[in-house]
Short mmCIF file of C-alpha atoms and ligand atoms in Angstrom, two decimals:
data_model
loop_
_atom_site.label_atom_id
_atom_site.label_comp_id
_atom_site.label_asym_id
_atom_site.label_seq_id
_atom_site.Cartn_x
_atom_site.Cartn_y
_atom_site.Cartn_z
CA MET A 1 14.37 42.69 21.23
CA SER A 2 16.67 41.19 23.80
CA GLY A 3 19.04 39.75 21.25
CA THR A 4 18.66 36.16 22.36
CA ALA A 5 15.59 35.29 20.37
CA ARG A 6 17.52 32.57 18.55
CA GLY A 7 17.82 30.57 21.76
CA SER A 8 15.25 29.45 24.29
CA GLY A 9 13.86 31.52 27.08
CA VAL A 10 13.20 34.84 25.41
CA PRO A 11 9.68 34.65 24.46
CA SER A 12 8.28 37.59 26.37
CA THR A 13 9.93 40.45 24.47
CA PRO A 14 8.05 41.57 21.38
CA HIS A 15 10.23 41.03 18.33
CA ARG A 16 9.97 40.21 14.67
CA ARG A 17 11.38 37.24 12.84
CA PHE A 18 12.33 36.90 9.19
CA ASP A 19 10.88 34.22 6.91
CA PRO A 20 13.77 33.40 4.54
CA LEU A 21 11.54 31.16 2.43
CA ARG A 22 9.13 33.95 1.48
CA GLY A 23 11.20 37.01 2.31
CA ARG A 24 8.85 38.66 4.82
CA TRP A 25 8.60 39.31 8.56
CA VAL A 26 6.32 38.12 11.33
CA LEU A 27 5.73 40.03 14.57
CA VAL A 28 6.02 37.79 17.65
CA SER A 29 4.25 39.19 20.72
CA ALA A 30 4.17 36.41 23.27
CA GLY A 31 1.76 36.69 26.17
CA ARG A 32 -1.04 38.35 24.22
CA ASP A 33 -2.80 34.98 24.16
CA ARG A 34 -3.68 35.55 27.84
CA ARG A 35 -5.60 38.73 27.09
CA PRO A 36 -9.30 38.79 27.97
CA TRP A 37 -11.43 37.26 25.28
CA SER A 38 -15.09 37.93 24.63
CA GLY A 39 -15.13 37.12 20.95
CA GLU A 40 -16.29 34.12 19.08
CA SER A 41 -16.18 30.69 20.63
CA GLN A 42 -17.08 28.13 18.01
CA ALA A 43 -19.16 25.26 19.25
CA VAL A 44 -17.44 21.91 19.12
CA SER A 45 -19.71 19.08 18.16
CA PRO A 46 -17.75 15.90 17.58
CA ALA A 47 -20.79 14.22 16.07
CA ALA A 48 -20.56 10.52 15.44
CA VAL A 49 -19.58 9.91 11.83
CA ALA A 50 -20.82 6.94 9.87
CA ARG A 51 -18.61 4.68 7.74
CA HIS A 52 -20.77 5.51 4.75
CA ASP A 53 -23.07 8.52 4.47
CA PRO A 54 -25.86 8.14 1.90
CA GLU A 55 -25.98 11.95 1.56
CA CYS A 56 -22.21 12.36 0.94
CA GLY A 57 -21.25 13.26 -2.61
CA LEU A 58 -17.84 11.65 -2.17
CA CYS A 59 -18.75 8.25 -0.70
CA PRO A 60 -18.52 5.21 -3.04
CA GLY A 61 -21.62 4.52 -5.10
CA ASN A 62 -23.27 7.89 -4.32
CA LEU A 63 -24.44 10.62 -6.64
CA ARG A 64 -22.17 13.65 -6.67
CA ALA A 65 -23.55 17.08 -5.85
CA ALA A 66 -23.43 18.82 -9.18
CA ALA A 67 -26.41 21.12 -9.55
CA GLY A 68 -27.27 22.01 -13.08
CA LEU A 69 -25.27 19.16 -14.55
CA ASP A 70 -26.11 15.57 -15.18
CA ARG A 71 -25.41 14.04 -11.81
CA ILE A 72 -22.57 11.57 -11.83
CA ARG A 73 -22.45 8.48 -9.67
CA ASN A 74 -19.16 7.59 -7.98
CA PRO A 75 -17.92 4.06 -8.62
CA ASP A 76 -17.71 1.59 -5.74
CA TYR A 77 -14.07 2.51 -5.18
CA ALA A 78 -12.00 0.65 -2.58
CA GLY A 79 -8.84 2.81 -2.36
CA PRO A 80 -8.10 6.43 -3.26
CA TYR A 81 -10.36 7.80 -5.99
CA VAL A 82 -9.67 10.81 -8.22
CA PHE A 83 -12.16 12.72 -10.32
CA ALA A 84 -12.21 16.05 -12.16
CA ASN A 85 -13.72 18.77 -9.97
CA ASP A 86 -17.32 19.37 -11.05
CA PHE A 87 -16.88 23.10 -10.29
CA PRO A 88 -13.29 23.76 -11.41
CA ALA A 89 -11.52 27.04 -10.67
CA LEU A 90 -9.17 26.31 -13.57
CA ARG A 91 -9.67 24.49 -16.87
CA PRO A 92 -7.86 24.12 -20.17
CA LEU A 93 -8.58 27.15 -22.37
CA LEU A 94 -9.56 27.31 -26.02
CA PRO A 95 -7.57 29.64 -28.31
CA ASP A 96 -10.60 31.95 -28.63
CA GLU A 97 -10.82 32.25 -24.86
CA ARG A 98 -7.16 33.27 -24.62
CA LEU A 99 -7.74 36.02 -27.16
CA GLU A 100 -10.82 37.15 -25.28
CA VAL A 101 -8.88 37.64 -22.02
CA ARG A 102 -5.99 39.34 -23.79
CA ALA A 103 -8.37 41.76 -25.49
CA GLY A 104 -9.54 42.79 -22.05
CA PRO A 105 -12.93 44.03 -20.90
CA GLY A 106 -13.12 47.26 -22.84
CA ILE A 107 -9.72 48.69 -21.92
CA PRO A 108 -8.91 51.57 -24.25
CA PRO A 109 -5.35 51.86 -25.55
CA GLY A 110 -3.64 54.70 -23.84
CA ARG A 111 -0.35 56.28 -22.88
CA ALA A 112 2.38 54.34 -21.11
CA GLY A 113 1.62 53.90 -17.44
CA GLY A 114 -2.07 54.06 -18.10
CA ALA A 115 -4.72 51.40 -18.25
CA GLU A 116 -2.56 48.98 -20.21
CA GLU A 117 -0.15 48.85 -17.29
CA LEU A 118 -2.57 49.23 -14.40
CA LEU A 119 -5.41 46.97 -15.53
CA ARG A 120 -3.57 43.79 -16.46
CA ALA A 121 -5.02 40.34 -17.05
CA GLU A 122 -3.76 37.23 -18.74
CA PRO A 123 -5.33 33.87 -19.53
CA GLU A 124 -4.86 31.14 -16.96
CA ALA A 125 -5.33 27.50 -17.90
CA GLY A 126 -5.22 24.50 -15.62
CA VAL A 127 -7.10 21.57 -14.16
CA CYS A 128 -8.73 20.84 -10.80
CA ARG A 129 -9.27 17.39 -9.37
CA VAL A 130 -10.77 16.00 -6.19
CA LEU A 131 -8.69 13.35 -4.38
CA CYS A 132 -10.79 11.05 -2.20
CA PHE A 133 -8.30 9.57 0.24
CA GLY A 134 -10.33 6.37 0.69
CA PRO A 135 -13.85 4.93 0.73
CA ARG A 136 -14.41 5.35 4.48
CA HIS A 137 -16.41 8.50 5.28
CA ASP A 138 -15.21 8.36 8.90
CA ARG A 139 -11.51 7.62 8.53
CA HIS A 140 -9.27 10.64 8.30
CA LEU A 141 -5.56 10.33 7.51
CA ALA A 142 -4.74 10.33 11.25
CA ALA A 143 -6.75 7.14 11.76
CA MET A 144 -5.65 5.27 8.65
CA GLY A 145 -3.58 2.09 8.75
CA ASP A 146 -0.17 1.97 7.12
CA GLY A 147 -1.46 0.54 3.86
CA GLU A 148 -4.20 3.15 3.53
CA LEU A 149 -1.83 6.03 4.29
CA ALA A 150 0.76 4.66 1.88
CA ALA A 151 -1.93 4.63 -0.81
CA VAL A 152 -2.59 8.34 -0.14
CA VAL A 153 1.14 9.12 -0.38
CA ASP A 154 1.26 7.21 -3.68
CA LEU A 155 -1.79 9.15 -4.84
CA TRP A 156 -0.05 12.49 -4.14
CA ILE A 157 3.09 11.29 -5.92
CA GLY A 158 1.15 10.03 -8.93
CA GLN A 159 -0.76 13.30 -9.34
CA ALA A 160 2.42 15.37 -8.95
CA ALA A 161 4.20 13.24 -11.57
CA GLU A 162 1.35 13.17 -14.09
CA LEU A 163 0.31 16.82 -13.85
CA GLY A 164 3.91 18.04 -13.46
CA ARG A 165 4.60 16.84 -16.98
CA VAL A 166 2.08 19.31 -18.35
CA TRP A 167 1.67 22.20 -15.93
CA ARG A 168 4.05 24.73 -14.42
CA TRP A 169 2.63 24.40 -10.91
CA VAL A 170 0.85 21.48 -9.26
CA GLN A 171 -0.73 22.37 -5.93
CA ILE A 172 -1.80 19.35 -3.89
CA PHE A 173 -3.70 20.39 -0.76
CA GLU A 174 -6.23 19.40 1.86
CA ASN A 175 -8.68 21.54 3.80
CA ARG A 176 -9.63 19.60 6.89
CA GLY A 177 -12.65 20.66 8.92
CA ALA A 178 -15.47 23.14 8.43
CA ALA A 179 -13.27 25.86 10.01
CA MET A 180 -11.05 25.65 6.92
CA GLY A 181 -13.96 25.58 4.53
CA ALA A 182 -13.93 21.86 3.78
CA SER A 183 -17.09 21.25 1.81
CA SER A 184 -17.47 17.65 3.01
CA PRO A 185 -16.30 15.70 6.07
CA HIS A 186 -15.36 12.82 3.77
CA PRO A 187 -11.55 12.60 3.89
CA HIS A 188 -10.36 14.21 0.69
CA GLY A 189 -7.92 16.67 -0.79
CA GLN A 190 -7.61 18.50 -4.06
CA VAL A 191 -5.06 19.19 -6.73
CA TRP A 192 -5.07 22.37 -8.78
CA ALA A 193 -2.53 22.57 -11.57
CA SER A 194 -1.86 25.77 -13.49
CA ALA A 195 0.15 27.11 -16.40
CA SER A 196 1.63 29.92 -14.31
CA LEU A 197 3.48 29.95 -11.01
CA PRO A 198 1.28 31.37 -8.20
CA ASP A 199 2.63 33.93 -5.74
CA GLU A 200 3.53 31.69 -2.76
CA PRO A 201 5.67 29.19 -4.68
CA ALA A 202 7.03 32.02 -6.86
CA ALA A 203 8.40 33.73 -3.74
CA GLU A 204 9.83 30.45 -2.44
CA ASP A 205 11.40 29.78 -5.83
CA VAL A 206 13.20 33.13 -5.85
CA ARG A 207 14.43 32.80 -2.27
CA GLN A 208 15.64 29.21 -2.62
CA ARG A 209 17.36 29.98 -5.92
CA ASP A 210 19.11 32.96 -4.35
CA TYR A 211 20.28 30.94 -1.33
CA LEU A 212 21.72 28.17 -3.49
CA SER A 213 23.55 30.68 -5.69
CA ARG A 214 25.17 32.31 -2.65
CA HIS A 215 25.97 29.22 -0.55
CA GLY A 216 25.88 26.22 -2.89
CA ARG A 217 23.41 24.47 -0.60
CA ARG A 218 19.63 24.22 -0.42
CA LEU A 219 17.99 26.69 1.96
CA LEU A 220 15.63 24.19 3.55
CA VAL A 221 18.25 21.44 3.88
CA ASP A 222 20.43 23.88 5.80
CA TYR A 223 17.41 24.99 7.83
CA ALA A 224 16.44 21.39 8.71
CA GLY A 225 19.98 20.77 9.95
CA ILE A 226 19.88 23.87 12.17
CA GLU A 227 16.51 22.89 13.66
CA ARG A 228 17.55 19.28 14.29
CA ALA A 229 20.58 20.54 16.21
CA ALA A 230 18.59 23.15 18.17
CA GLY A 231 15.65 20.88 18.92
CA GLU A 232 13.38 23.44 20.55
CA ARG A 233 11.08 23.90 17.55
CA VAL A 234 11.13 20.24 16.49
CA VAL A 235 7.84 18.35 16.81
CA ALA A 236 9.18 15.04 15.49
CA ASP A 237 12.34 13.82 13.77
CA ASN A 238 12.59 10.26 12.43
CA GLY A 239 16.01 10.67 10.83
CA GLU A 240 14.57 11.14 7.33
CA TRP A 241 11.72 13.60 7.86
CA LEU A 242 11.54 16.58 10.17
CA ALA A 243 8.30 18.12 11.48
CA VAL A 244 9.10 21.57 12.83
CA VAL A 245 7.26 24.73 13.89
CA PRO A 246 9.17 27.15 11.66
CA TYR A 247 11.16 29.88 13.41
CA TRP A 248 9.07 32.33 11.37
CA ALA A 249 5.69 30.54 11.67
CA VAL A 250 2.61 32.77 11.38
CA TRP A 251 -0.21 30.43 12.45
CA PRO A 252 -0.07 29.38 16.13
CA PHE A 253 0.52 25.68 15.49
CA GLU A 254 1.85 25.92 11.94
CA THR A 255 4.33 23.19 11.00
CA MET A 256 6.56 22.33 8.09
CA LEU A 257 7.32 18.77 7.06
CA VAL A 258 10.62 18.43 5.20
CA PRO A 259 13.01 15.62 4.26
CA VAL A 260 16.40 16.17 5.89
CA ARG A 261 18.33 15.24 2.72
CA PRO A 262 17.96 16.89 -0.70
CA VAL A 263 14.72 15.95 -2.47
CA ALA A 264 13.18 18.34 -5.01
CA SER A 265 9.71 16.91 -5.55
CA LEU A 266 7.23 14.22 -4.55
CA PRO A 267 8.08 11.93 -7.50
CA GLU A 268 11.72 11.92 -6.29
CA LEU A 269 10.77 10.17 -3.04
CA ASP A 270 12.25 6.66 -3.01
CA GLY A 271 10.72 3.64 -1.29
CA PRO A 272 12.24 4.18 2.18
CA LEU A 273 11.31 7.89 2.18
CA ARG A 274 7.72 7.01 1.28
CA VAL A 275 7.56 4.53 4.15
CA SER A 276 9.03 6.96 6.66
CA LEU A 277 6.66 9.68 5.41
CA VAL A 278 3.71 7.47 6.33
CA GLY A 279 4.99 7.19 9.90
CA MET A 280 5.75 10.90 10.15
CA LEU A 281 2.33 11.92 8.86
CA ARG A 282 0.64 9.77 11.48
CA THR A 283 2.89 11.14 14.24
CA LEU A 284 2.17 14.75 13.32
CA LEU A 285 -1.58 14.32 12.79
CA THR A 286 -1.90 12.31 16.02
CA ALA A 287 -0.19 15.12 17.94
CA TYR A 288 -2.48 17.71 16.32
CA ASP A 289 -5.64 15.78 17.25
CA ALA A 290 -4.40 15.14 20.80
CA LEU A 291 -3.47 18.79 21.45
CA PHE A 292 -7.02 20.00 22.09
CA GLY A 293 -8.73 16.61 21.96
CA VAL A 294 -10.58 17.40 18.73
CA PRO A 295 -10.10 16.58 15.05
CA PHE A 296 -7.64 19.38 14.36
CA PRO A 297 -8.64 21.60 11.43
CA TYR A 298 -5.95 22.74 9.00
CA SER A 299 -5.04 23.55 5.44
CA MET A 300 -2.02 21.58 4.32
CA GLY A 301 -0.25 21.26 1.00
CA TRP A 302 2.89 20.18 -0.80
CA HIS A 303 5.48 22.47 -2.35
CA GLY A 304 7.74 20.67 -4.82
CA ALA A 305 9.96 22.05 -7.56
CA PRO A 306 7.91 23.88 -10.23
CA GLY A 307 8.05 22.75 -13.83
CA PRO A 308 9.90 24.93 -16.33
CA ALA A 309 7.88 27.82 -17.71
CA GLY A 310 6.11 26.91 -20.90
CA ALA A 311 7.72 23.47 -21.07
CA THR A 312 6.01 20.12 -20.99
CA VAL A 313 8.74 17.90 -19.55
CA ALA A 314 9.08 16.28 -16.15
CA ALA A 315 12.13 16.49 -13.88
CA PRO A 316 12.89 20.10 -14.69
CA ALA A 317 16.53 20.87 -15.17
CA GLY A 318 17.89 23.38 -12.70
CA ALA A 319 15.61 22.46 -9.78
CA GLY A 320 18.64 21.92 -7.57
CA HIS A 321 17.68 24.91 -5.41
CA TRP A 322 14.29 23.52 -4.47
CA GLN A 323 13.61 21.33 -1.43
CA LEU A 324 10.31 19.45 -1.21
CA HIS A 325 8.23 20.36 1.84
CA ALA A 326 4.66 20.43 3.14
CA HIS A 327 3.06 23.30 5.06
CA PHE A 328 0.38 22.67 7.70
CA TYR A 329 -1.63 25.78 8.61
CA PRO A 330 -4.08 25.11 11.47
CA PRO A 331 -6.30 28.03 12.56
CA LEU A 332 -6.78 27.13 16.25
CA LEU A 333 -5.18 29.43 18.84
CA ARG A 334 -5.54 28.12 22.39
CA SER A 335 -8.56 25.83 22.56
CA PRO A 336 -10.86 23.96 20.22
CA THR A 337 -13.20 26.94 20.25
CA VAL A 338 -10.89 29.92 19.81
CA ARG A 339 -9.38 30.36 16.40
CA LYS A 340 -6.93 32.90 15.11
CA PHE A 341 -8.03 35.29 12.41
CA LEU A 342 -5.63 37.15 10.19
CA VAL A 343 -7.39 40.50 10.48
CA GLY A 344 -6.67 44.10 11.37
CA TYR A 345 -2.93 44.54 11.70
CA GLU A 346 -2.28 41.37 9.72
CA MET A 347 -4.41 42.52 6.79
CA LEU A 348 -3.07 46.03 6.87
CA ALA A 349 0.53 45.75 8.06
CA GLY A 350 1.94 42.27 8.49
CA ALA A 351 1.69 38.88 10.12
CA GLN A 352 1.66 38.60 13.92
CA ARG A 353 1.54 35.70 16.36
CA ASP A 354 0.82 35.41 20.09
CA ILE A 355 2.47 32.23 21.38
CA THR A 356 6.05 31.69 20.29
CA PRO A 357 7.00 28.94 17.86
CA GLU A 358 9.03 27.38 20.69
CA GLN A 359 5.97 27.25 22.97
CA ALA A 360 3.83 25.79 20.19
CA ALA A 361 6.44 23.13 19.38
CA ALA A 362 6.72 22.09 23.05
CA MET A 363 2.92 21.75 23.28
CA LEU A 364 2.77 19.60 20.15
CA ARG A 365 5.84 17.57 21.14
CA ALA A 366 4.12 16.64 24.41
CA HIS A 367 1.45 14.86 22.37
CA VAL A 368 3.74 12.91 20.06
CA PRO A 369 3.15 9.21 20.73
CA ALA A 370 6.20 7.67 22.38
CA ALA A 371 6.88 4.93 19.87
CA GLY A 372 4.27 5.85 17.29
CA PRO A 373 0.91 4.10 17.43
CA ASP A 374 0.95 0.75 15.69
CA ARG A 375 -1.97 0.87 13.33
CA VAL A 376 -1.33 -1.71 10.69
CA ARG A 377 -4.69 -2.67 9.31
ZN1 ZN B 1 6.50 26.26 0.79
#
C-alpha cells in the first residue's frame, strides 16, 4: 500500500481498509473491474408497469397470495398500508414453544465442551410486517412526490416507535428489484422485529459503544464530519443529511445515509430532519437510477439504537453511543447487466471490491440532480 490511501489518487495499489463500524477489513483491488468478463449478463427488460396490477398481491383491493390460508383482500388503501406478513420468519412464541426449543432436538447431556456447548439453540420471538409504500404499483420511492415520500418516512418512524417499545431490534428494510429477491414489483418494504439483537447491529453496537467510551463522541458523527471535509466520497450533502460511499464500502455502489448531528433513532427525527430526509432520499435514489439508466436494485435498511435487552420501554437509556443511519447495498458492478457476487474469496476469506469507493462516489455524484428535481404532487 502506498500510504496515501486516505487521500485521492491512489486507487491502483491493492490495499485493505478497515470498517470501524463492524470491525472488519475489506480488500480494495482497483482495476480488476476491467478484466475480461464472460460470465452472466442479466437481461434488462424495463417492461412497462401499470398503475394497478390485477395480479399483484399488494395492490389495493386485491387478494393477497397466501396459499393454504384463507385469502385476504387488501383494503382500498390510499397511502402507506401495513399488514402482518402472511409467511412470517418470526412470530410471538408460546411458553410451550420456548421450552421445546430449549429442550433441543434430542441433544444428550454430556461433558463440558460437548454437545451442550457446540449445538446451541434458543427461542426467538418477533413479528414480521409488510410495508406497502403506497397504492401505485408503478411508483417507486424515487418517483414519489414530496407528500408521498414524507408518508413513507412517517411510516418508517411509526413502525420503529411502535415496535421499539416491545422488541430489542427493529429492522426496517427494502429489497428493490428481482436481483435482490423482491417478491413483487409493487413498491414495498418490510419490518422484522426480534427479541434478540442480530449480528450486524450487535457488531455496530459494540464498536459505537467502544468509540464513545474512548473519545466521548459518536463514531458516525465524527465520521460524517471527516467525510464532509474530505468530499471525495460524498454523494450528496444537504447540511443535515450526508449520503456517502463509506471508506470501507464492500458493494461497488454501497452508500450510507446519516444525519450530520447526533440522532439515535428514527423516532428522534424532528420535523426539519424529516423534511430534509425526503429531499435526500430522492437525490440519492435519482442518482442511483440515472447511473446505469435502469431502476437500480438494492437492499436498504435503517439502523437505529437497539432497545434494552429484555425491557419493554422506548427511548432506551444509554443509547448515546448510537447514531442513526441507513445502509444501501446495490449489487450492480459496472453495467445494468453485470452484478457483483460475494463468492469465492469473499465467502472464504473476506470482502473485496474492484472499483474504489472514491471512483464510485464520483460516478454517483455526476448523476445528482443540480438543484434536486421538483416533484411536488
Ligand atoms: Zn449499520
